[in-house]
Short mmCIF file of C-alpha atoms and ligand atoms in Angstrom, two decimals:
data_model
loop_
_atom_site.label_atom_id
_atom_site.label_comp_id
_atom_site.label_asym_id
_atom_site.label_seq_id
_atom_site.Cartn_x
_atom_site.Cartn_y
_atom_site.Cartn_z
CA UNK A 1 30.50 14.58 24.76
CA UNK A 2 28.66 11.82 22.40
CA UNK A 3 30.28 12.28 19.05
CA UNK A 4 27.00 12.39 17.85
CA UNK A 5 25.38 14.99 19.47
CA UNK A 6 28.54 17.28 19.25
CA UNK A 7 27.25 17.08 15.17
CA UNK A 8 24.35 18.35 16.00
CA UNK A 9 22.49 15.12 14.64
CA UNK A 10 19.03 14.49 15.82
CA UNK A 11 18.87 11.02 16.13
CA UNK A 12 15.91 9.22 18.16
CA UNK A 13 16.74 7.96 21.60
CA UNK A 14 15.07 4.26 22.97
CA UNK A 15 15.39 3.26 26.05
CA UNK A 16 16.24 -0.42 27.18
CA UNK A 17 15.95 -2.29 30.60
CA UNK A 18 19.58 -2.78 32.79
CA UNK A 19 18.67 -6.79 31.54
CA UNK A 20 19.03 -5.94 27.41
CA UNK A 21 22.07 -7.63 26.13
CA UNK A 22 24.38 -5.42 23.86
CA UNK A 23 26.44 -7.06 21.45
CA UNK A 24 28.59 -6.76 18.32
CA UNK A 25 28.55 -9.54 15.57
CA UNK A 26 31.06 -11.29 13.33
CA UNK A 27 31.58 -14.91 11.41
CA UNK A 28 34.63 -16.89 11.07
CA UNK A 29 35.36 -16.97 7.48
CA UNK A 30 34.48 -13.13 7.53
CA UNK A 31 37.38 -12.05 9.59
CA UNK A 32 39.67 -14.94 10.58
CA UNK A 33 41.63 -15.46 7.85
CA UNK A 34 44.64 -17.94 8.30
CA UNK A 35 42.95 -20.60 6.06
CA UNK A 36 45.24 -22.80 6.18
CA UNK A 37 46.84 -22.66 10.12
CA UNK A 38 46.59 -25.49 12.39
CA UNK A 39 45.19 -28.08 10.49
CA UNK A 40 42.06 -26.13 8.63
CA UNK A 41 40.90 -27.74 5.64
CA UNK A 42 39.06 -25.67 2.58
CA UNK A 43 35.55 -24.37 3.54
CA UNK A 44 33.07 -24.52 0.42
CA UNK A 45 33.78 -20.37 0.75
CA UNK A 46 37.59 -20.56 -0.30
CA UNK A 47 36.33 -23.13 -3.17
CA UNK A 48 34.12 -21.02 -4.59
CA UNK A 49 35.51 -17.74 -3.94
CA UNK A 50 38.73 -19.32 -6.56
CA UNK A 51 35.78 -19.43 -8.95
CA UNK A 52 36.17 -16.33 -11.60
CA UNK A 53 33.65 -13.64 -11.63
CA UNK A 54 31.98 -15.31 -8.14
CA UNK A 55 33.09 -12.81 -5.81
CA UNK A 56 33.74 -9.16 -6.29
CA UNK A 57 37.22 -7.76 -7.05
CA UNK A 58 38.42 -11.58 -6.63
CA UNK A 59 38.23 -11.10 -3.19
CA UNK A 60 38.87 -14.05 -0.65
CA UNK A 61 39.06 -15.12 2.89
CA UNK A 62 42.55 -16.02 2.76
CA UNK A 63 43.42 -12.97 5.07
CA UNK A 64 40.70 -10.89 6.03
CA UNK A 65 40.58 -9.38 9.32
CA UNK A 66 43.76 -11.08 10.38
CA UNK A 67 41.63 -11.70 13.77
CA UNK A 68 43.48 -15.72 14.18
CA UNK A 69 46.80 -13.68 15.09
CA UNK A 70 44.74 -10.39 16.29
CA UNK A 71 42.32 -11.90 18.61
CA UNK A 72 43.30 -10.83 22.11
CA UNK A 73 43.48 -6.94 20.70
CA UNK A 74 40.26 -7.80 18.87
CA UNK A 75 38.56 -8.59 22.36
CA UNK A 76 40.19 -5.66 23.89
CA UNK A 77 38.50 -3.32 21.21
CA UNK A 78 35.34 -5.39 21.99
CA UNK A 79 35.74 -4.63 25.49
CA UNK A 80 36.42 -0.83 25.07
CA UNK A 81 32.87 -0.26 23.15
CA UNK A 82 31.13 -1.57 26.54
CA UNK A 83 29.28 -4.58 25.23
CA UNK A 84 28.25 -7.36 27.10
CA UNK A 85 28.26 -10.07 24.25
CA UNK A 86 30.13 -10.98 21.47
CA UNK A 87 28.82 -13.31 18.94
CA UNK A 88 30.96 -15.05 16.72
CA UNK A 89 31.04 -18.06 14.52
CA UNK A 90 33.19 -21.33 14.96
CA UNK A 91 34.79 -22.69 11.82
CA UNK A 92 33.90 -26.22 11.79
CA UNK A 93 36.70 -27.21 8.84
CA UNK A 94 39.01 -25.84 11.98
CA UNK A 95 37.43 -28.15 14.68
CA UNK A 96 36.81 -31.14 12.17
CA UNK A 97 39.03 -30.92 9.30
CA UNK A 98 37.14 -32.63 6.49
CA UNK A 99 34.02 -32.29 8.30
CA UNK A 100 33.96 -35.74 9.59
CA UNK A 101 36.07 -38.05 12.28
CA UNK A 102 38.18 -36.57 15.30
CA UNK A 103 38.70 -33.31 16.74
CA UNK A 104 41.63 -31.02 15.50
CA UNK A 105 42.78 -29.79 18.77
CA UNK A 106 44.84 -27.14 17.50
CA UNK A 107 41.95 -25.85 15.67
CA UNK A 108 39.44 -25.75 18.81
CA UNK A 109 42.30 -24.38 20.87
CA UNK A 110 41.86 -20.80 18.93
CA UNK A 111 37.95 -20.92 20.47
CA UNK A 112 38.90 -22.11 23.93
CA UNK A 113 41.19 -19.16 23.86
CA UNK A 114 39.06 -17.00 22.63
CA UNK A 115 36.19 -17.95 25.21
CA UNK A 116 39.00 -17.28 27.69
CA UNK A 117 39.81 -13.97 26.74
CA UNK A 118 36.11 -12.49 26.31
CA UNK A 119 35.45 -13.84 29.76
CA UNK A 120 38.51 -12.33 31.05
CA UNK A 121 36.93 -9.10 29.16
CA UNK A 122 33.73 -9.16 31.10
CA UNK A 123 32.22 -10.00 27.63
CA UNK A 124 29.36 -13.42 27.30
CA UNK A 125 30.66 -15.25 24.01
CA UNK A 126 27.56 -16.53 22.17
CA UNK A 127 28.63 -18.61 19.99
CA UNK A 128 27.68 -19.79 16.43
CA UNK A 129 27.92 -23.41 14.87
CA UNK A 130 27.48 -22.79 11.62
CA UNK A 131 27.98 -19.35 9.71
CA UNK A 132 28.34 -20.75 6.03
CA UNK A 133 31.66 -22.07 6.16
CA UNK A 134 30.97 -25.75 5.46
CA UNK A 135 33.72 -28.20 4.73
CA UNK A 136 34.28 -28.84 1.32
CA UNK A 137 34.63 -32.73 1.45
CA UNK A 138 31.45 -32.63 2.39
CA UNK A 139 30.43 -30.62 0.01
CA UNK A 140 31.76 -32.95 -2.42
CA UNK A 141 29.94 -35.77 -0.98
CA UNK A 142 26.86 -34.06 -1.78
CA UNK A 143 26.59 -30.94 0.61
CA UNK A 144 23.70 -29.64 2.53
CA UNK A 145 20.90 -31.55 -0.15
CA UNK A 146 22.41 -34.75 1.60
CA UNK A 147 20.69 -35.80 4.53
CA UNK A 148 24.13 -36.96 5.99
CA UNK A 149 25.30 -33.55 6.63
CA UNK A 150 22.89 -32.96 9.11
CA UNK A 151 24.38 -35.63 11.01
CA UNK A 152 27.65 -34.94 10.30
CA UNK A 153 27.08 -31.09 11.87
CA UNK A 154 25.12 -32.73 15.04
CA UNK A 155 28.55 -34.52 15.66
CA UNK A 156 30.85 -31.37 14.95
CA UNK A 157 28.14 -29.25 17.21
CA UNK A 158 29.18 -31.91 19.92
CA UNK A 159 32.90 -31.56 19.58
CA UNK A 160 32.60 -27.62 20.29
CA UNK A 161 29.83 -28.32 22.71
CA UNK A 162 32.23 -30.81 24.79
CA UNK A 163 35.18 -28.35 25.05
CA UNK A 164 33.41 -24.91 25.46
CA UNK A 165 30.09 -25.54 27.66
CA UNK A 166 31.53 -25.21 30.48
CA UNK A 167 32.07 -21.59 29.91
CA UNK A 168 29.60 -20.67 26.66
CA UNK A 169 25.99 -20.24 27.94
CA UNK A 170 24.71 -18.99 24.09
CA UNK A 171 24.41 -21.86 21.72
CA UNK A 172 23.42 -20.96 18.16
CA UNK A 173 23.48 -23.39 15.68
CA UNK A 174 22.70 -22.04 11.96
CA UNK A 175 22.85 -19.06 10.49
CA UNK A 176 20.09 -17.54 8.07
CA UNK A 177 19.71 -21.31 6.35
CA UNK A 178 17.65 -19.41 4.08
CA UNK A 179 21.20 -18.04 2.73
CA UNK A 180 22.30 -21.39 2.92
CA UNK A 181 19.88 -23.15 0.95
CA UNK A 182 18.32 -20.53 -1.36
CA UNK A 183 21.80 -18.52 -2.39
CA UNK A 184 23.78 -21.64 -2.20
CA UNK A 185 21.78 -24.16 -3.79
CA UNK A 186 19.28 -22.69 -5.53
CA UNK A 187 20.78 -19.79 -7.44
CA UNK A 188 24.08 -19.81 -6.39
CA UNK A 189 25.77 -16.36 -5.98
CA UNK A 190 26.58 -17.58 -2.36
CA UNK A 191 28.93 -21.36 -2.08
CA UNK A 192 28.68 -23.80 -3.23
CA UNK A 193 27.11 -21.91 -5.96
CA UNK A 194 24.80 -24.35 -7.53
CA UNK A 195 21.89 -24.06 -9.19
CA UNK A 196 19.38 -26.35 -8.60
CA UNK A 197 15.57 -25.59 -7.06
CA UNK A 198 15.29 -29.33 -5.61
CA UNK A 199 18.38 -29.75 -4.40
CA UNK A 200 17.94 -26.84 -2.52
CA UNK A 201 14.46 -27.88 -1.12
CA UNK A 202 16.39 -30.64 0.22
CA UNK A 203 18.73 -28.88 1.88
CA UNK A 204 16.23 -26.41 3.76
CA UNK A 205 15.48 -29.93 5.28
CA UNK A 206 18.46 -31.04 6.29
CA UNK A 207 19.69 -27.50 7.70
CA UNK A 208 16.59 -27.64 9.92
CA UNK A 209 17.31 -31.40 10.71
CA UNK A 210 20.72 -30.53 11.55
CA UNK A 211 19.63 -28.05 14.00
CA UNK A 212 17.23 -30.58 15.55
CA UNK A 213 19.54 -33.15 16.19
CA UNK A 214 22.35 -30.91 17.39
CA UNK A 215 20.21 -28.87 19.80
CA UNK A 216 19.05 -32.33 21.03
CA UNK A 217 21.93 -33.97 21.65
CA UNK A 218 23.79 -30.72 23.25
CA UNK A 219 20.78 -29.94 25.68
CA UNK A 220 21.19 -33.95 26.80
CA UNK A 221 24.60 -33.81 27.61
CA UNK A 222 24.57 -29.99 29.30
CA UNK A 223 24.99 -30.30 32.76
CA UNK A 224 24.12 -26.39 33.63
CA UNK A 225 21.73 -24.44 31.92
CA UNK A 226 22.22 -22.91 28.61
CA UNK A 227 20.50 -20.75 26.01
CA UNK A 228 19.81 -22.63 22.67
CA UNK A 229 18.71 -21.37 19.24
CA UNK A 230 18.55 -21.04 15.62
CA UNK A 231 19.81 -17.30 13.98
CA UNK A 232 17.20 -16.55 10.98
CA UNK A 233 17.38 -13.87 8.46
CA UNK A 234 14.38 -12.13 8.39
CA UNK A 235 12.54 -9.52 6.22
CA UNK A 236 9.10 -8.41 5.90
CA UNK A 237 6.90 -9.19 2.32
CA UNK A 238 4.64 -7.09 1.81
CA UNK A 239 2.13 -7.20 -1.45
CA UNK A 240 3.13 -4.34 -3.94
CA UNK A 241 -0.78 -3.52 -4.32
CA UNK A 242 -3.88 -5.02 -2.76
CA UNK A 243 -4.47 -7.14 -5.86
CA UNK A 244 -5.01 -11.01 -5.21
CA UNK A 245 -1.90 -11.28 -7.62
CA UNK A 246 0.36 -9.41 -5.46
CA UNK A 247 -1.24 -10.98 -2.52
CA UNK A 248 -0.37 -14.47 -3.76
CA UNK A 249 3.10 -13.39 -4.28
CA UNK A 250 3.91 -11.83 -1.11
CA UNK A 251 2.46 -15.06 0.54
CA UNK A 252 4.60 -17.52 -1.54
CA UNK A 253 8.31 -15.19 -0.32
CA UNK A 254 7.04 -15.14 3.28
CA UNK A 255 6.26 -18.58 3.10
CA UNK A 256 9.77 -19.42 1.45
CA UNK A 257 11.76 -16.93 3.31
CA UNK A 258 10.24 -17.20 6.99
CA UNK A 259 7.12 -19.63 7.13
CA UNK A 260 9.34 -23.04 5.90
CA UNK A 261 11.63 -22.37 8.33
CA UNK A 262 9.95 -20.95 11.37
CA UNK A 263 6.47 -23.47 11.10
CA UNK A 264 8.84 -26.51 11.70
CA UNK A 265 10.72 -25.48 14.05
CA UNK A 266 7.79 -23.84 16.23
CA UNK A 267 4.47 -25.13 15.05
CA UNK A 268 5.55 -28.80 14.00
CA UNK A 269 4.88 -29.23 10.33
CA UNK A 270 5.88 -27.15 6.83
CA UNK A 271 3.41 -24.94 5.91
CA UNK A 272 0.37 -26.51 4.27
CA UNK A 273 0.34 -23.67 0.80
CA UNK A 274 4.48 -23.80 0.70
CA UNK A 275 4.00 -27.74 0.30
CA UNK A 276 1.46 -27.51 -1.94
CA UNK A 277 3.03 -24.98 -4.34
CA UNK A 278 5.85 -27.31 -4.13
CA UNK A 279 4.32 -30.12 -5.48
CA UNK A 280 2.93 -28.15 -7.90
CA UNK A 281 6.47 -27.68 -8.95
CA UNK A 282 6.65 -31.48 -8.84
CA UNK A 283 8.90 -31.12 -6.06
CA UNK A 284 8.59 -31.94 -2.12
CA UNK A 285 10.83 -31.60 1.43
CA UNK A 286 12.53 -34.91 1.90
CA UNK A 287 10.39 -35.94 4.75
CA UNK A 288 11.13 -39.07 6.75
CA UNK A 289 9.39 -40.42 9.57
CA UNK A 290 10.44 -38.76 13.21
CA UNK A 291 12.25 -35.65 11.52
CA UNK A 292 9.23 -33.10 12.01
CA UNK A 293 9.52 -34.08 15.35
CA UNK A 294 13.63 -33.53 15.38
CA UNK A 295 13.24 -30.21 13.80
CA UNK A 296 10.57 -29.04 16.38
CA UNK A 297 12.97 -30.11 19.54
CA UNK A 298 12.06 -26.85 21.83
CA UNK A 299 14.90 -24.17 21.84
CA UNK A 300 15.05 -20.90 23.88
CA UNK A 301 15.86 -18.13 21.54
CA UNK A 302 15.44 -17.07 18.50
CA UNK A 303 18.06 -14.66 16.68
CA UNK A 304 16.68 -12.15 14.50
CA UNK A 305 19.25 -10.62 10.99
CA UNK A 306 16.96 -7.73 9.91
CA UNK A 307 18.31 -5.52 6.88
CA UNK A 308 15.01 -4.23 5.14
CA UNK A 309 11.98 -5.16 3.99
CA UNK A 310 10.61 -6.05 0.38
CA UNK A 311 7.48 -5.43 -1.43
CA UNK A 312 6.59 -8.70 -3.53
CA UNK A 313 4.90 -7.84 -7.42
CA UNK A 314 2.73 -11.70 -8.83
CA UNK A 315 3.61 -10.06 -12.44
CA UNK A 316 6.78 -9.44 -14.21
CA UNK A 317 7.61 -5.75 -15.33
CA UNK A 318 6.29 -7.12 -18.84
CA UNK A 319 2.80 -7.93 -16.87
CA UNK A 320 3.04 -11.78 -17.42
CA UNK A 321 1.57 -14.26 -14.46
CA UNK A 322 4.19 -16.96 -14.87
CA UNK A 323 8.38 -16.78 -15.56
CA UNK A 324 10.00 -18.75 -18.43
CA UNK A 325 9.42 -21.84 -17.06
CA UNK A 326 5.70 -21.36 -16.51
CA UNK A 327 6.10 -20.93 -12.79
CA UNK A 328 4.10 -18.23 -10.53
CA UNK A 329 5.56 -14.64 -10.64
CA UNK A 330 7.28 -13.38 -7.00
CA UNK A 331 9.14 -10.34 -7.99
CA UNK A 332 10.75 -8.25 -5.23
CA UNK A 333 10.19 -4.39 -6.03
CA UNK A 334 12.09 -2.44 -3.37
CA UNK A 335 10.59 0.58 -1.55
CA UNK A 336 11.04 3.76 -2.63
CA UNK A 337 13.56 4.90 0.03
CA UNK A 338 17.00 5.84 0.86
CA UNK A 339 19.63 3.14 -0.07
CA UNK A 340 22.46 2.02 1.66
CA UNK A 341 25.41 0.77 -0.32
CA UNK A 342 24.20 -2.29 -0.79
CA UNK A 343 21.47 -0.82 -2.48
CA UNK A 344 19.15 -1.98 0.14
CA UNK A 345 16.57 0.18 1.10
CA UNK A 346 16.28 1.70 5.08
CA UNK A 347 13.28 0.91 5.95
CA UNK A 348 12.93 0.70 9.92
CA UNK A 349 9.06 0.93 10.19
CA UNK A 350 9.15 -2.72 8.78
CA UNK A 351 11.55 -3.46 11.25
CA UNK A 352 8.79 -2.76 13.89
CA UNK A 353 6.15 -4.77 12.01
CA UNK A 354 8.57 -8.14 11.61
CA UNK A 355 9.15 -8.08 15.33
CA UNK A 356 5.76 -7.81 16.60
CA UNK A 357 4.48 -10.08 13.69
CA UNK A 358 7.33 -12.66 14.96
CA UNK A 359 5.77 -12.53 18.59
CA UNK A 360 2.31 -12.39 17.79
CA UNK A 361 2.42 -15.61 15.22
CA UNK A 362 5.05 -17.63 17.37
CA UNK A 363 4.20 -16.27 20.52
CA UNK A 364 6.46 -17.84 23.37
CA UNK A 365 9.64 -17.35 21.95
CA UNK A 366 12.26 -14.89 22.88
CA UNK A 367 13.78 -12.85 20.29
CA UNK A 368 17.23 -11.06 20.18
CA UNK A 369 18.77 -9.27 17.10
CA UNK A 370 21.60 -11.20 16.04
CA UNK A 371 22.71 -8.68 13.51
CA UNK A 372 21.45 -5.51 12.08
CA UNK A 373 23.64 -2.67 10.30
CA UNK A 374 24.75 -1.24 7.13
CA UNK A 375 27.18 -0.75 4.47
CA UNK A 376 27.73 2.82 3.25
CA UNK A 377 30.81 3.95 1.55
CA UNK A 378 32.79 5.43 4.18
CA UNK A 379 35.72 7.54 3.49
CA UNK A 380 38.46 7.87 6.37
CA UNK A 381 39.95 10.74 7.43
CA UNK A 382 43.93 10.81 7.48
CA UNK A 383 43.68 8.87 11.46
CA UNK A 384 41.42 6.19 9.97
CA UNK A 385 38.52 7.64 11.40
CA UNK A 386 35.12 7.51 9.70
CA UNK A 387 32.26 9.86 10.41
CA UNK A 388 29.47 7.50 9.32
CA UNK A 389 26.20 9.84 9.96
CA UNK A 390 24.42 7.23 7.59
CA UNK A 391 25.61 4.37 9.48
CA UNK A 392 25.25 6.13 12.39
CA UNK A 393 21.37 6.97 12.02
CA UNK A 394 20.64 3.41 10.79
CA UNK A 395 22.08 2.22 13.98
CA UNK A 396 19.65 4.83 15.93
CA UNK A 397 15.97 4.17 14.05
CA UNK A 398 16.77 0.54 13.78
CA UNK A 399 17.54 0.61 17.67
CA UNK A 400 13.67 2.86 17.81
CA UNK A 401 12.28 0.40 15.70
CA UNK A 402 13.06 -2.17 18.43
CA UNK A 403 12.10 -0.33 21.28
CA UNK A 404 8.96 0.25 19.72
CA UNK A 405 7.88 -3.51 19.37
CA UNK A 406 8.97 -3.85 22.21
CA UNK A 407 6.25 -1.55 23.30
CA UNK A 408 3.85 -3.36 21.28
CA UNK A 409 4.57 -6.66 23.47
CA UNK A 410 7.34 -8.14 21.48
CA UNK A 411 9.62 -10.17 23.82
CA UNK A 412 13.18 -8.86 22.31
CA UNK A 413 15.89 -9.27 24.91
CA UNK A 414 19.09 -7.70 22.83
CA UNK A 415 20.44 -5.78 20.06
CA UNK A 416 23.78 -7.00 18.38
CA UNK A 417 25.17 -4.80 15.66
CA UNK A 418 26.72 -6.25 12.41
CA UNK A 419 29.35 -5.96 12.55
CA UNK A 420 32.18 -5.50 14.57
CA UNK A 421 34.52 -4.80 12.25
CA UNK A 422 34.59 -3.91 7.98
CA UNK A 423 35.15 -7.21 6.83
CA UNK A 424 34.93 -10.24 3.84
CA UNK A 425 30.82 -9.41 2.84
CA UNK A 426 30.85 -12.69 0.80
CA UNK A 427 30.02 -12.31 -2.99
CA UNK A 428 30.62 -8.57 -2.49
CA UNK A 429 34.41 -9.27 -1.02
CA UNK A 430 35.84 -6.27 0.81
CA UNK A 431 34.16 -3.04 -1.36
CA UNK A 432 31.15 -3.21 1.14
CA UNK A 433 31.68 -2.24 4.78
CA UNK A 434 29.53 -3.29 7.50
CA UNK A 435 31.93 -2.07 10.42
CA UNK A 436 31.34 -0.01 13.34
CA UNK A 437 35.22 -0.53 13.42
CA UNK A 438 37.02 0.59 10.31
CA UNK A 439 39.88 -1.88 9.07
CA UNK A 440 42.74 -0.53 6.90
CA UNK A 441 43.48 -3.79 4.93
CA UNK A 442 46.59 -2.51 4.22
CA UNK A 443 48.13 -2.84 7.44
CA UNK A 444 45.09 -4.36 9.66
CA UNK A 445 44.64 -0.95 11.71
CA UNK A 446 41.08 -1.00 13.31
CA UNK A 447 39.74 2.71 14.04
CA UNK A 448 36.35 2.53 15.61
CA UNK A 449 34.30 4.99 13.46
CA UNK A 450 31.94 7.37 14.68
CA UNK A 451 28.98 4.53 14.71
CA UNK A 452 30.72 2.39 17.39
CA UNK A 453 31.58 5.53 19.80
CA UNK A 454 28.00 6.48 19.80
CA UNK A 455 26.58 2.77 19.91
CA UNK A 456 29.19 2.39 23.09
CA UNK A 457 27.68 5.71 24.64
CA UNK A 458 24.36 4.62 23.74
CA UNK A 459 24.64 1.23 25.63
CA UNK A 460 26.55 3.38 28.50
CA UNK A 461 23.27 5.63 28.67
CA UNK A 462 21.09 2.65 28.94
CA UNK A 463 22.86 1.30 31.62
CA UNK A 464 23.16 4.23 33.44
C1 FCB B 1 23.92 -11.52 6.67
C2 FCB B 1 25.04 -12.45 7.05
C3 FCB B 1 26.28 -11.73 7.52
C4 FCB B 1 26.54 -10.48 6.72
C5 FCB B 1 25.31 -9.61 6.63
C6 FCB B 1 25.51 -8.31 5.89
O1 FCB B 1 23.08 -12.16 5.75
O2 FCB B 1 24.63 -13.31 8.07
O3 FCB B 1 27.36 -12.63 7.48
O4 FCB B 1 27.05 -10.79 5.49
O5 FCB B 1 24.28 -10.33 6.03
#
């Protein structure tokens, strides 16, 4: 009997087409560990998780999951929760140590084998160019605000491209550049951990050129058909109150955490207010002739990362208009709602509203969830296993939330839940835990928890 119902939970049921695409997620640095095997160079993640006080507990990649020497049991575990897709991230200071010149064939060999074994599986790898882990010579020669790097990733997206296409349909090539550029660059609690507003303008640019000119060149040298797209994190902003303040506010965080991304990449320009309050900052995308049209290079899907939605506040809690530097208020004020441990709120209703705002204001473009989940603090049982009700209902009105855009007309073709396994949750190291699977760190025991067996009998049911 479903785990679940044996509880006695009430949870609410959607129901998917046989065509819906199940998946679970994960990202290299997250889980791989073996940092320095076969030729890997330092990411800009084991740089700045050395830094003191950067990431919680001191926590770093160097380990994690163990999944380099764990894989094939990894994909078996995969396997026995019935997806039909596994996304996961490639390590590009694995592929292209230093982030520029030749392959590393040892390091590509662990995602040829990998691709291997999930087909063996029955599983569709969709694959991931870029989930934060950039190399740190690059880094040093001036990171993401250079416009080299977005060459430099077009050429390490063609490396992967030439050794895996002929079995990976699912091309992705950033992840949430928003994380990238904003928590990186701008007020850096994510790597590199600067802190610098126009570098990180820049490097919105240059993550989007990137994208351009690696979907471009990969869809020129594919000789089948593949799927191609860009992974966003997404939220929804609403205004705190109908006041024009709180209006404004909401539009300026929609317009920096969606709009500047999305408008490029689908409607051929930056958004005309976003590059106008820039310049009011005295501040401007790098721009050069030909790139709008680079960063607008069609692509077939777009992945959706949905944790909650914010309310946005044009005053500070002392009621001023403009922060120290005489720049306009955008406050986040969470809603008033059950947290999880990340102290984020649940808020699945938004959920709804983000997807079927997505399709209605770029309309033509598939969607799938590329992650969605939670962290609660789980306690095991003596076996390992975790009865994660919390997680467990998250899973289920997040899953409602999609079926019901999907009834409002949203095109959403899948559902992948982050994450596969507890692992490495960046500045918040291993005290938050995302995992359908628990991990014992200890000694690297996964124990699917209570979330996974109902997620796998909730995919069976659809199918069925
Ligand atoms: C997303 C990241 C993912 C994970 C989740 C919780 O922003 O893409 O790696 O950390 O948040």
């Amino acid at each position: 009997m479903n785990p679940v119902a044996a509880r006695g939970l009430l949870l609410p049921e959607a129901d998917f087409p046989p065509s819906f695409r199940w998946g679970v997620a994960t990202s290299s640095y997250q889980i791989e560990g073996a940092v320095a095997e076969d030729g890997r160079t330092p990411s800009i993640w084991d740089t700045f998780s050395r830094v003191p006080g950067a990431v919680a507990g001191g926590d770093n990649g160097d380990v994690a999951c163990d999944h380099y020497h764990r894989m094939p049991q990894d994909v078996a575990l995969i396997k026995s929760l019935g997806v039909d897709t596994y996304r996961f991230s490639v390590a590009w200071p694995r592929v292209q140590p230093g982030g520029r010149g030749p392959v590393n064939p040892a390091g590509l060999a662990f995602y040829d084998r990998l691709t291997d074994e999930l087909l063996a599986a029955g599983v569709d790898p969709w694959v991931t160019l870029y989930h934060w882990d950039l190399p740190q010579e690059l880094e040093d020669a001036g990171g993401w605000p250079s416009r080299d790097t977005a060459y430099r990733f077009a050429d390490y997206a063609m490396l992967v491209f030439d050794k895996l296409s002929d079995r990976v349909d699912n091309w992705t090539t950033l992840n949430e550049p928003w994380c990238s550029a904003w928590l990186g660059y701008a007020i850096g609690v994510h790597a590199p951990g600067r802190k610098d507003y126009d570098a990180s303008i820049a490097a919105v640019h240059h993550l989007l050129l990137g994208h351009g000119l690696a979907t471009q060149r990969m869809r020129a040298a594919a000789t089948r058909e593949h799927t191609f797209g860009i992974t966003l994190n997404t939220g929804t902003a609403d205004p705190l109150t109908d006041t024009e303040t709180d209006r404004a506010a909401a539009r300026r965080a929609d317009g920096m955490g969606l709009r500047i991304y999305l408008d490029p990449l689908r409607k051929g320009g930056y958004p005309q207010d976003m590059v106008d309050d820039l310049a009011a900052r005295g501040t401007a995308f790098p721009v050069r002739d030909g790139d709008l049209a680079i960063i607008a290079t069609p692509f077939d899907v777009l992945g959706v990362n949905f944790y909650f939605g914010q309310d946005f506040s044009g005053t500070d809690e002392q009621g001023s208009l403009v922060d120290e530097d005489g720049h306009p208020v955008v406050r986040a004020v969470l809603p008033d709602r059950p947290r999880t441990a990340m102290g984020w709120p649940i808020t699945p209703e938004r959920f709804t509203q983000l997807l079927v705002r997505l399709h209605r204001d770029y309309p033509g473009l598939p969607l799938v969830i590329t992650e969605n989940g939670a962290a609660f603090d789980d306690v095991a049982d003596e076996s390992g296993f975790v009865t994660d009700d919390d997680r467990t209902a998250y899973l289920a009105e997040h899953l409602a939330a999609v079926a019901a855009a999907r009834e409002q007309g949203a095109d959403i073709r899948g559902y992948f839940a982050w994450s596969l396994l507890d692992n490495f949750e960046w500045a918040e190291g291993y005290a938050k835990r995302f995992g359908i699977v628990h991990v014992d760190y200890a000694t690297q025991v996964r124990t699917p928890k209570q979330s996974a067996l109902w997620f796998r009998d909730t995919i069976a049911r659809n199918r069925a």
